XYZ file of C-alpha atoms in Angstrom:
732
model
C -10.670 -26.606 55.077
C -7.194 -27.509 56.267
C -6.431 -29.340 52.998
C -7.637 -26.349 50.997
C -5.176 -24.033 52.735
C -2.396 -26.535 52.130
C -3.153 -26.711 48.413
C -3.244 -22.904 48.196
C 0.119 -22.787 49.974
C 1.571 -25.226 47.436
C 0.306 -23.101 44.579
C 1.695 -19.975 46.243
C 5.127 -21.632 46.574
C 5.108 -22.592 42.879
C 4.205 -19.035 41.902
C 7.017 -17.674 44.074
C 9.541 -20.047 42.481
C 8.460 -19.013 38.981
C 8.568 -15.329 39.962
C 12.076 -15.720 41.383
C 13.266 -17.657 38.321
C 12.263 -14.901 35.897
C 13.796 -12.234 38.149
C 17.009 -14.248 38.024
C 16.916 -14.343 34.211
C 16.107 -10.640 33.775
C 18.185 -9.052 36.543
C 20.733 -11.652 37.694
C 23.566 -10.381 35.473
C 23.052 -6.832 36.789
C 23.259 -7.678 40.505
C 24.935 -11.036 41.217
C 28.541 -10.295 42.127
C 28.191 -6.680 40.970
C 28.519 -3.369 42.812
C 26.895 -0.033 42.107
C 30.055 1.056 40.319
C 29.442 -1.659 37.706
C 25.969 -0.322 36.921
C 25.023 1.422 33.723
C 23.944 4.618 35.502
C 27.317 5.085 37.172
C 29.311 4.257 34.037
C 27.292 6.776 32.036
C 28.174 9.502 34.536
C 31.790 8.348 34.673
C 31.908 8.772 30.910
C 30.527 12.304 31.263
C 33.212 13.103 33.841
C 36.036 11.820 31.608
C 34.751 13.816 28.666
C 34.328 16.954 30.819
C 37.722 16.809 32.502
C 39.365 16.466 29.106
C 37.371 19.349 27.642
C 37.530 21.781 30.545
C 40.631 20.868 32.601
C 43.204 18.805 30.745
C 42.919 20.468 27.339
C 40.641 23.523 27.659
C 39.524 25.529 24.675
C 42.267 27.853 23.302
C 40.521 31.007 22.102
C 43.541 32.588 20.408
C 44.544 29.379 18.650
C 40.971 28.923 17.371
C 40.990 32.462 15.915
C 44.328 31.829 14.216
C 42.797 28.837 12.401
C 39.956 30.881 10.890
C 39.927 30.636 7.092
C 37.750 32.475 4.569
C 37.343 30.977 1.091
C 36.517 32.811 -2.124
C 33.226 30.943 -2.199
C 32.330 32.352 1.225
C 33.259 35.853 0.049
C 30.986 35.545 -3.006
C 28.167 34.134 -0.877
C 28.367 37.050 1.584
C 28.682 39.595 -1.224
C 25.654 38.404 -3.231
C 23.413 37.279 -0.384
C 21.035 40.257 -0.823
C 21.285 40.276 -4.622
C 23.451 41.977 -7.214
C 25.103 45.374 -6.746
C 22.287 47.216 -8.537
C 19.634 45.324 -6.603
C 21.183 46.135 -3.239
C 21.779 49.842 -4.076
C 18.212 50.188 -5.354
C 16.897 48.513 -2.216
C 18.820 50.902 0.095
C 17.622 53.926 -1.855
C 14.032 52.702 -1.651
C 14.349 52.159 2.109
C 15.534 55.716 2.734
C 13.501 57.570 0.095
C 10.315 57.904 2.128
C 12.138 58.714 5.363
C 14.159 61.472 3.661
C 11.012 62.950 2.125
C 9.231 62.934 5.497
C 12.177 64.805 7.024
C 11.828 67.728 4.558
C 10.936 70.081 7.458
C 14.070 69.077 9.380
C 17.133 69.768 7.173
C 19.540 68.417 9.790
C 17.714 65.073 10.088
C 17.392 64.902 6.317
C 21.149 65.440 6.020
C 21.856 62.692 8.582
C 19.594 60.209 6.757
C 21.193 61.063 3.431
C 24.696 60.560 4.846
C 23.640 57.272 6.457
C 22.192 56.062 3.143
C 25.319 57.089 1.250
C 27.563 55.280 3.760
C 25.559 52.032 3.294
C 25.690 52.421 -0.480
C 29.438 53.032 -0.272
C 29.786 49.918 1.905
C 27.876 47.844 -0.652
C 30.003 49.157 -3.514
C 33.143 48.323 -1.558
C 31.792 44.814 -0.979
C 31.691 44.293 -4.738
C 35.078 45.884 -5.433
C 37.324 44.666 -2.602
C 37.651 40.948 -1.671
C 39.791 41.742 1.358
C 37.107 44.058 2.701
C 34.510 41.257 2.530
C 36.963 38.705 3.904
C 37.531 40.855 6.971
C 33.761 41.051 7.560
C 33.368 37.268 7.368
C 36.384 36.793 9.651
C 34.863 39.096 12.267
C 31.600 37.165 12.152
C 33.471 33.938 12.827
C 35.460 35.548 15.614
C 32.218 36.624 17.267
C 30.975 33.019 17.105
C 34.242 31.756 18.652
C 34.087 34.398 21.413
C 30.562 33.352 22.325
C 31.607 29.697 22.268
C 34.560 30.425 24.579
C 32.249 32.234 27.017
C 29.805 29.313 26.987
C 32.695 26.927 27.707
C 33.543 28.937 30.836
C 29.960 28.642 32.066
C 29.842 24.932 31.293
C 33.167 24.460 33.142
C 31.671 25.944 36.315
C 28.640 23.676 36.090
C 30.868 20.656 35.467
C 33.168 21.305 38.411
C 30.200 21.832 40.750
C 28.420 18.656 39.558
C 31.445 16.346 39.721
C 33.200 17.790 42.782
C 33.189 14.394 44.514
C 35.808 13.009 42.081
C 39.530 13.217 42.896
C 42.129 12.842 40.175
C 45.854 12.996 39.501
C 46.712 12.839 35.802
C 49.964 13.496 33.927
C 50.304 14.386 30.240
C 52.581 11.679 28.805
C 53.806 13.968 25.977
C 54.431 17.187 27.957
C 54.831 15.911 31.522
C 52.316 18.470 32.830
C 50.377 17.208 35.891
C 46.762 17.962 36.862
C 45.502 17.199 40.366
C 42.357 17.711 42.425
C 41.551 16.153 45.789
C 43.408 13.354 47.546
C 43.669 10.322 45.288
C 45.498 8.362 48.008
C 42.639 8.593 50.508
C 40.425 5.573 51.209
C 38.192 5.358 48.093
C 34.991 3.571 47.084
C 35.948 3.723 43.407
C 39.289 3.870 41.603
C 40.212 3.737 37.916
C 43.868 3.821 36.840
C 45.325 4.852 33.479
C 48.675 3.961 31.992
C 50.484 1.615 29.693
C 49.035 -1.465 31.389
C 45.413 -0.349 31.762
C 45.274 2.012 28.807
C 45.762 5.764 28.730
C 43.092 8.415 29.127
C 42.992 9.892 25.611
C 41.937 13.509 25.090
C 41.435 15.079 21.657
C 41.422 18.883 21.732
C 39.900 19.124 18.234
C 36.333 20.318 18.138
C 33.690 21.787 15.849
C 32.119 25.045 17.002
C 28.397 25.352 16.340
C 26.927 28.764 17.189
C 23.671 29.162 19.082
C 22.507 31.678 16.474
C 22.762 31.786 12.685
C 23.707 34.791 10.523
C 22.354 33.986 7.085
C 25.097 36.027 5.396
C 27.614 33.492 6.715
C 27.923 30.522 4.396
C 29.522 28.017 6.805
C 28.216 28.173 10.384
C 30.225 25.252 11.729
C 33.816 26.284 12.457
C 36.299 23.385 12.789
C 39.187 23.856 15.224
C 42.055 21.428 14.783
C 43.823 20.274 17.939
C 46.076 17.481 19.123
C 45.559 14.084 20.738
C 47.114 13.724 24.187
C 47.539 10.720 26.461
C 47.309 10.916 30.231
C 48.364 8.483 32.952
C 47.315 8.469 36.593
C 44.062 7.673 38.318
C 40.545 8.878 39.134
C 38.966 8.074 42.532
C 35.899 8.768 44.643
C 37.036 9.121 48.259
C 34.752 7.666 50.918
C 34.721 11.069 52.583
C 33.008 12.490 49.469
C 30.176 9.957 49.327
C 27.855 12.167 51.337
C 28.417 14.955 48.779
C 27.909 12.716 45.722
C 24.686 13.294 43.836
C 24.333 9.531 43.321
C 24.101 8.809 47.064
C 20.390 7.922 46.887
C 20.940 5.983 43.671
C 23.701 4.020 45.405
C 21.485 3.251 48.390
C 18.598 2.225 46.107
C 20.948 -0.122 44.197
C 22.111 -1.779 47.419
C 18.516 -2.114 48.670
C 17.423 -3.658 45.330
C 20.372 -6.040 45.465
C 19.520 -7.186 48.996
C 15.846 -7.540 48.015
C 16.697 -9.759 45.027
C 19.108 -11.872 47.082
C 16.343 -12.320 49.678
C 13.809 -13.358 47.002
C 16.211 -15.881 45.467
C 17.054 -17.328 48.880
C 13.364 -17.794 49.764
C 12.807 -19.391 46.332
C 15.317 -22.099 47.257
C 13.381 -22.715 50.464
C 10.123 -22.884 48.443
C 11.619 -25.537 46.140
C 12.682 -27.566 49.149
C 9.174 -27.317 50.602
C 7.554 -28.422 47.306
C 9.799 -31.479 47.254
C 9.018 -32.418 50.865
C 6.046 -31.570 53.069
C 4.064 -29.605 50.432
C 4.234 -32.304 47.737
C 1.064 -34.251 48.778
C -0.949 -31.043 48.740
C 0.416 -30.222 45.309
C -0.583 -33.672 43.964
C -4.079 -33.177 45.367
C -4.337 -29.727 43.728
C -3.211 -30.941 40.281
C -5.845 -33.713 40.363
C -8.689 -31.491 41.615
C -11.722 -33.197 40.087
C -14.210 -30.337 40.044
C -11.900 -27.670 38.626
C -10.276 -30.109 36.223
C -13.648 -31.375 34.976
C -14.932 -27.863 34.257
C -11.699 -26.913 32.494
C -11.598 -30.035 30.299
C -15.146 -29.355 29.064
C -13.690 -26.495 27.016
C -12.382 -27.270 23.489
C -8.656 -27.979 23.515
C -7.707 -24.865 21.524
C -9.741 -22.666 23.879
C -7.932 -24.301 26.822
C -4.568 -23.570 25.201
C -5.603 -19.960 24.553
C -6.649 -19.528 28.211
C -3.300 -20.880 29.398
C -1.277 -18.727 26.990
C -3.180 -15.540 27.845
C -2.883 -16.237 31.562
C 0.844 -16.959 31.194
C 1.353 -13.715 29.252
C -0.454 -11.677 31.887
C 1.476 -13.450 34.649
C 4.760 -12.603 32.900
C 3.656 -8.971 32.605
C 3.066 -8.778 36.353
C 6.420 -10.457 36.977
C 8.145 -7.753 34.934
C 6.145 -5.009 36.645
C 7.087 -6.339 40.082
C 10.705 -6.717 39.007
C 10.801 -3.098 37.842
C 9.232 -1.987 41.142
C 11.873 -3.868 43.147
C 14.850 -2.846 40.981
C 14.052 0.671 39.780
C 11.570 2.068 42.341
C 13.112 0.928 45.629
C 13.855 4.543 46.586
C 10.113 4.896 47.271
C 10.656 2.572 50.210
C 13.104 5.101 51.729
C 10.593 7.944 52.062
C 6.987 8.657 52.962
C 5.720 6.726 49.900
C 6.694 3.330 51.358
C 3.040 2.422 52.132
C 2.068 2.951 48.498
C 5.146 0.961 47.453
C 4.137 -2.023 49.602
C 0.553 -1.776 48.301
C 1.755 -1.805 44.670
C 3.828 -4.917 45.326
C 0.901 -6.703 46.987
C -1.506 -5.642 44.220
C 0.787 -6.945 41.481
C 1.548 -10.196 43.273
C -2.164 -10.920 43.822
C -2.838 -10.796 40.095
C 0.397 -12.664 39.406
C -0.775 -15.437 41.726
C -4.175 -15.723 39.976
C -2.796 -15.837 36.435
C 0.120 -18.091 37.363
C -2.275 -20.541 39.047
C -4.484 -20.700 35.949
C -1.415 -21.186 33.733
C 0.122 -23.933 35.890
C -3.049 -25.937 36.443
C -4.244 -25.489 32.861
C -0.902 -26.597 31.389
C -0.810 -29.741 33.572
C -4.417 -30.680 32.796
C -3.923 -30.142 29.055
C -0.810 -32.318 29.112
C -2.696 -35.110 30.866
C -5.547 -34.900 28.324
C -3.102 -35.287 25.401
C -0.877 -38.074 26.711
C -1.392 -40.368 23.681
C -1.993 -40.056 19.938
C -5.613 -41.233 20.109
C -6.506 -38.512 22.614
C -4.726 -35.866 20.524
C -6.776 -36.773 17.426
C -10.015 -36.900 19.397
C -9.391 -33.568 21.134
C -8.401 -31.871 17.860
C -11.576 -32.986 16.083
C -13.601 -31.340 18.846
C -11.494 -28.173 18.751
C -13.253 -24.895 18.160
C -11.005 -23.926 15.242
C -11.313 -27.331 13.608
C -15.116 -27.095 13.617
C -14.839 -23.646 12.082
C -12.314 -24.685 9.425
C -14.926 -25.550 6.782
C -16.669 -22.234 7.307
C -13.342 -20.367 7.206
C -12.406 -22.031 3.901
C -15.714 -20.965 2.371
C -15.274 -17.499 3.862
C -12.067 -16.965 1.884
C -13.541 -17.989 -1.450
C -13.865 -14.217 -1.771
C -10.614 -12.910 -0.332
C -11.991 -9.423 0.213
C -14.984 -10.649 2.238
C -12.746 -13.018 4.179
C -10.290 -10.268 5.089
C -13.098 -7.903 6.124
C -14.778 -10.573 8.251
C -11.447 -11.444 9.874
C -10.844 -7.752 10.565
C -14.248 -7.400 12.267
C -13.530 -10.473 14.412
C -10.111 -9.111 15.406
C -11.609 -5.727 16.281
C -14.258 -7.410 18.433
C -11.649 -9.579 20.155
C -9.237 -6.738 20.893
C -12.086 -4.491 21.999
C -13.004 -7.072 24.619
C -9.371 -7.671 25.531
C -8.834 -3.923 25.848
C -11.800 -3.704 28.191
C -10.180 -6.355 30.382
C -6.902 -4.407 30.385
C -8.757 -1.209 31.355
C -10.431 -3.149 34.167
C -7.002 -4.140 35.503
C -5.297 -0.795 34.882
C -7.642 2.206 34.726
C -4.893 4.357 33.199
C -5.186 2.306 29.996
C -8.547 3.975 29.322
C -6.641 6.907 27.821
C -5.538 4.591 24.995
C -8.642 2.380 24.915
C -11.278 5.112 24.402
C -9.737 6.614 21.204
C -9.208 3.115 19.774
C -12.801 2.186 20.569
C -14.227 5.405 19.063
C -12.113 5.450 15.917
C -11.694 1.706 15.169
C -14.137 -0.545 17.013
C -17.242 1.662 16.737
C -16.787 2.458 12.996
C -16.190 -1.261 12.331
C -19.501 -2.139 14.054
C -21.343 0.563 12.068
C -19.890 -0.718 8.786
C -20.834 -4.291 9.724
C -24.453 -3.352 10.506
C -24.750 -1.271 7.325
C -23.399 -4.138 5.191
C -25.772 -6.585 6.906
C -28.719 -4.347 5.970
C -27.425 -4.019 2.406
C -27.097 -7.821 2.186
C -30.722 -8.243 3.264
C -31.826 -5.809 0.552
C -29.844 -7.706 -2.091
C -31.328 -11.025 -0.940
C -34.856 -9.590 -1.128
C -34.378 -8.309 -4.678
C -32.685 -11.580 -5.682
C -35.778 -13.425 -4.484
C -37.928 -11.172 -6.705
C -35.634 -11.943 -9.661
C -36.035 -15.665 -8.988
C -39.807 -15.201 -9.187
C -39.430 -13.716 -12.681
C -39.770 -9.995 -11.877
C -36.889 -8.496 -13.891
C -37.983 -4.873 -13.841
C -36.099 -3.398 -10.845
C -32.286 -3.403 -10.706
C -30.422 -4.125 -7.485
C -29.033 -0.887 -6.060
C -25.211 -0.680 -6.320
C -23.703 1.205 -3.382
C -19.961 1.869 -3.171
C -17.209 -0.539 -4.211
C -17.541 -3.247 -1.567
C -17.791 -6.991 -2.406
C -21.547 -6.704 -1.798
C -21.728 -3.863 -4.327
C -19.800 -6.018 -6.796
C -22.239 -8.869 -6.132
C -25.157 -6.487 -6.750
C -23.534 -5.416 -10.016
C -23.108 -9.077 -11.027
C -26.795 -9.720 -10.292
C -27.752 -6.719 -12.426
C -25.562 -8.002 -15.254
C -27.113 -11.458 -14.846
C -30.581 -9.904 -14.967
C -29.636 -7.927 -18.071
C -28.175 -11.095 -19.595
C -31.434 -12.956 -18.952
C -33.419 -10.062 -20.441
C -31.168 -9.999 -23.530
C -31.348 -13.771 -23.775
C -35.132 -13.632 -23.801
C -35.032 -10.867 -26.424
C -32.550 -12.815 -28.548
C -34.632 -15.939 -28.124
C -37.724 -14.121 -29.357
C -35.727 -12.643 -32.228
C -34.272 -16.049 -33.038
C -37.746 -17.588 -33.117
C -38.958 -14.788 -35.377
C -35.990 -15.120 -37.736
C -36.351 -18.887 -37.732
C -39.983 -18.536 -38.756
C -39.035 -15.998 -41.442
C -36.172 -18.256 -42.598
C -38.519 -21.222 -43.055
C -41.069 -18.990 -44.824
C -38.432 -17.383 -47.086
C -36.678 -20.636 -47.908
C -40.026 -22.212 -48.704
C -40.967 -19.255 -50.883
C -37.619 -19.008 -52.710
C -37.456 -22.767 -53.376
C -41.148 -23.194 -54.174
C -41.244 -20.387 -56.779
C -38.788 -21.932 -59.299
C -39.986 -25.441 -58.409
C -43.607 -24.472 -59.159
C -42.541 -23.009 -62.483
C -40.626 -26.189 -63.366
C -43.646 -28.370 -62.535
C -46.001 -26.056 -64.461
C -43.899 -25.907 -67.631
C -43.136 -29.607 -67.446
C -46.884 -30.285 -67.509
C -47.211 -27.899 -70.477
C -44.494 -29.789 -72.387
C -46.495 -32.979 -71.971
C -49.215 -31.470 -74.185
C -48.633 -32.832 -77.766
C -50.585 -30.012 -79.309
C -48.153 -27.201 -78.441
C -46.111 -25.683 -81.251
C -42.365 -26.045 -81.631
C -41.883 -22.394 -80.835
C -43.830 -22.750 -77.592
C -41.930 -25.933 -76.751
C -38.554 -24.157 -77.130
C -39.743 -21.198 -75.048
C -40.943 -23.576 -72.292
C -37.618 -25.454 -72.340
C -35.735 -22.142 -72.016
C -37.878 -21.145 -69.022
C -37.318 -24.578 -67.447
C -33.573 -24.173 -67.922
C -33.607 -20.711 -66.247
C -35.706 -21.939 -63.340
C -33.524 -25.031 -62.898
C -30.402 -22.853 -62.833
C -32.120 -20.543 -60.362
C -32.998 -23.517 -58.131
C -29.438 -24.851 -58.415
C -27.972 -21.479 -57.436
C -30.261 -21.255 -54.399
C -29.281 -24.738 -53.217
C -25.550 -24.115 -53.816
C -25.686 -20.769 -51.961
C -27.553 -22.334 -49.075
C -25.024 -25.169 -48.899
C -22.109 -22.695 -48.999
C -23.544 -20.535 -46.194
C -24.103 -23.625 -44.069
C -20.554 -24.854 -44.681
C -19.006 -21.469 -43.845
C -21.126 -21.128 -40.700
C -19.735 -24.440 -39.472
C -16.168 -23.237 -40.211
C -15.523 -26.241 -42.446
C -13.902 -24.189 -45.219
C -10.319 -24.178 -46.442
C -8.811 -20.853 -47.459
C -6.062 -20.710 -50.055
C -4.556 -17.394 -49.098
C -2.130 -15.545 -51.331
C -0.978 -11.994 -51.917
C -3.801 -10.464 -54.028
C -3.942 -7.027 -55.656
C -7.318 -5.824 -54.382
C -7.296 -2.842 -56.753
C -7.014 -5.069 -59.792
C -9.578 -7.543 -58.409
C -12.113 -4.732 -57.960
C -11.464 -3.356 -61.453
C -12.247 -6.783 -62.951
C -15.433 -7.201 -60.870
C -16.703 -3.737 -61.828
C -15.850 -4.339 -65.496
C -18.011 -7.492 -65.651
C -21.115 -5.629 -64.439
C -20.590 -2.291 -66.137
C -23.122 -2.997 -68.907
C -25.653 -4.328 -66.367
C -25.495 -1.014 -64.499
C -26.091 0.899 -67.739
C -29.115 -1.267 -68.583
C -30.486 -0.725 -65.059
C -30.158 3.060 -65.577
C -27.624 3.321 -62.727
C -24.535 5.528 -62.803
C -21.527 3.675 -61.406
C -18.848 5.777 -59.760
C -15.619 3.884 -58.938
C -12.879 5.464 -56.776
C -9.588 3.517 -56.738
C -6.189 4.403 -55.211
C -3.260 5.441 -57.407
C -1.118 2.636 -56.026
C -2.203 -1.014 -55.731
C -3.384 -2.324 -52.352
C -2.406 -5.869 -51.464
C -3.961 -8.266 -48.976
C -3.336 -11.860 -47.934
C -6.703 -13.427 -48.938
C -8.295 -16.309 -50.817
C -8.667 -14.687 -54.242
C -11.671 -16.751 -55.373
C -13.660 -16.175 -52.189
C -12.737 -12.496 -51.959
C -13.980 -12.150 -55.551
C -17.274 -13.597 -54.299
C -17.450 -10.897 -51.573
C -16.897 -8.053 -54.078
C -19.227 -9.577 -56.646
C -22.030 -10.176 -54.091
C -21.890 -6.592 -52.865
C -21.836 -5.117 -56.379
C -24.675 -7.377 -57.511
C -26.598 -6.485 -54.335
C -26.301 -2.786 -55.256
C -27.324 -3.553 -58.861
C -30.478 -5.352 -57.759
C -31.661 -3.051 -55.009
C -30.653 0.450 -56.204
C -33.252 3.021 -57.212
C -33.252 3.562 -60.956
C -31.610 6.801 -62.089
C -29.321 7.085 -59.028
C -25.598 6.712 -58.533
C -23.756 3.765 -57.024
C -20.404 4.509 -55.388
C -17.719 1.821 -55.192
C -14.574 2.852 -53.280
C -11.284 1.178 -52.311
C -8.733 2.901 -50.083
C -6.129 2.207 -47.446
C -6.827 3.384 -43.878
C -3.790 2.865 -41.693
C -2.860 -0.814 -41.948
C -6.321 -1.804 -43.241
C -7.761 -2.030 -46.732
C -11.298 -0.581 -46.843
C -13.806 -1.483 -49.591
C -17.206 0.219 -49.570
C -20.395 0.237 -51.699
C -23.032 2.991 -51.343
C -26.375 3.194 -53.143
C -29.905 4.577 -52.843
C -32.290 1.676 -52.082
C -35.451 1.202 -54.101
C -37.227 -0.245 -51.048
C -37.733 1.134 -47.569
C -34.963 -0.400 -45.450
C -36.438 -0.124 -41.971
C -34.508 0.258 -38.740
C -32.854 -3.101 -37.991
C -30.294 -3.256 -40.811
C -28.254 -5.930 -39.038
C -30.985 -8.453 -39.908
C -30.139 -7.938 -43.594
C -27.081 -10.128 -42.990
C -29.344 -12.994 -41.904
C -29.894 -15.800 -44.370
C -32.781 -15.266 -46.850
C -33.362 -11.772 -45.414
C -34.030 -9.010 -47.967
C -34.978 -5.353 -47.884
C -37.602 -6.329 -50.452
C -40.004 -8.039 -48.038
C -42.412 -8.816 -50.897
C -39.524 -10.753 -52.577
C -40.368 -9.499 -56.074
C -36.672 -9.097 -56.946
C -34.427 -11.877 -58.117
C -31.890 -13.176 -55.624
C -31.436 -15.792 -52.966
C -31.300 -13.403 -50.028
C -27.943 -15.022 -49.151
C -25.587 -12.483 -50.722
C -24.808 -10.450 -47.641
C -24.778 -13.566 -45.421
C -22.194 -15.224 -47.690
C -20.108 -12.046 -47.837
C -20.272 -11.714 -44.057
C -19.079 -15.316 -43.549
C -16.168 -14.958 -45.993
C -15.024 -11.683 -44.411
C -15.102 -13.217 -40.921
C -13.052 -16.206 -42.151
C -10.401 -13.652 -43.204
C -10.593 -11.976 -39.729
C -12.049 -8.895 -41.381
C -15.134 -6.845 -40.647
C -18.351 -6.164 -42.609
C -20.498 -3.249 -41.438
C -23.851 -2.052 -42.769
C -25.034 1.514 -42.430
C -28.365 3.122 -43.331
C -29.188 6.824 -43.469
C -32.751 7.141 -44.748
C -32.677 5.401 -48.147
C -28.868 5.519 -48.372
C -27.490 2.010 -47.990
C -23.791 1.527 -47.263
C -21.640 -1.598 -46.849
C -18.027 -1.251 -45.637
C -15.577 -4.188 -45.640
C -12.162 -3.939 -43.951
C -9.315 -6.433 -44.014
C -5.623 -6.264 -43.081
C -3.416 -4.997 -45.900
C 0.147 -6.200 -46.526
């Protein structure tokens, strides 16, 4: 038990030394070797006295001189004159103001006459305002004189207050320029404070210039501040505070409090020196025993090193706070000790020192134990790997993969931390609850609500994601707000839609692949079957020469047909792979279209189709491969020739739209087109599903590939039986 009290005494002495050291740093310059008359409070009041004696005694306000300096500018005259509007506006306003009153006084002729005369005088005054500058100038001058008169009266009142407040000062001052002397009190009496002025110490300088600011504002006055120019005077002499006046000085209690604070600080610093001596002598063994306390040290070192450091830093911060609070009590609240509140004052000091002792002890012991646990590099590495923050580092890195989520999570953690810290502060100082409760209600509580709501929303998203993983793609994840979770929900919905579209495209691709194989087989087998059939017929020696020639002609047509199919298929395949060279040059699209239309004009007439061609008046040029662009135009015209209803019109148009050249072909189809017109651009796809018409079914696919190679656009439109193809490419 005896050793325990010794160790507590050692810790108390260390706390007292630390407390005294910080008081020395914070308040030493204010009190060591200083008197009350060096303090900031006294010098502020001394400054007020110097300013007041110059203003009210040495160079008081000269009313007549201020009035002589009044000036009225033409701008001020115009401002006053037009403040209520133009002449007609003001006259009309006065008449309107008096009209009703005059009418109401119809039963009292004398009153009516007085009102009429009053109105006429105001109207006459207004008219004179607009006709006579001197008349207006005199009005403005009088307004300024009234302001100066009121200012002079206020200066007299302020002078009385000043002389009553600073009656403990004595002074004897002489105007260096005029020789006039001002004296009050006995400056030669025994004084507690003296300040001299002169060539050696510097003169007391007084400037009689001032700017008068009225305590009321007349809006008809343009400039309310009235400058009064004065002179700068120098005074020599001295200002004193006689000892006999100390009892009358208002700062008597402040002086006594300063001296008591000074003696208190000197006493604390003296006892701190004794405490240091004790720690170096008889208290040292107890201190060594305390710093190596096995039980407390063992419990403390079980904490991660960063948590230990945090505990020490927080304890040190709180200890420093209590040091400052105690310092302020000793320095600025000592006057409590001089009256009936001295019991409360002593209690406040004891209360603050108790908490200072606790937090200082934790800081001292914790710092020493941490230092011992990190005395070599191996221990530092080992301790850091077991640190709380180090173990969280991987999780923190993953947390900030989404910056928004990371910031929000960090914000929630900070709110939780400061909410707990604030509770601790409220526990120590109940007055802090005034600040803590609003912060808790408007920051901490909403943050918790948002966290719980987002946690529930996350669970809902995870549940619906699980259903998506099981193949149920019917229900979309609900998107709520604009949070990262809402964005994640939106991404899941887009992923679900992408999967749904992928399945649809896959089914479509399988269907088109099947149709492609069927159509290719059909289109290749038809001419091949004919070739085989007519070849077998030619082998018959009994056929006539005429039949032989007819069979040879059919074989030639079918062979050419088969060749065309194979070449078209090869060309589509090559263009789809992008393995095509374009020889671009400046081509006249108008001329190219005229040539293409001219080659098929007779074919349209034979097919009983009326061809309508609309071309621009001026040529349209484009940077294209002429041979391949010819193929585009020819394929589209031939497509219209093959699939147009007999007896209808086919429209071929070329025009310039902005910076683009637009080529279009419109016709009435002789087969029902169906809904999905985009599939017509697929290879071997035709509107004629029965495939009775001639053609490879590659025309639109080839045209589409060529247009895309030129960075153009091919669009198909269907309105009932009306079929329309529009090709656009950049014009030059």
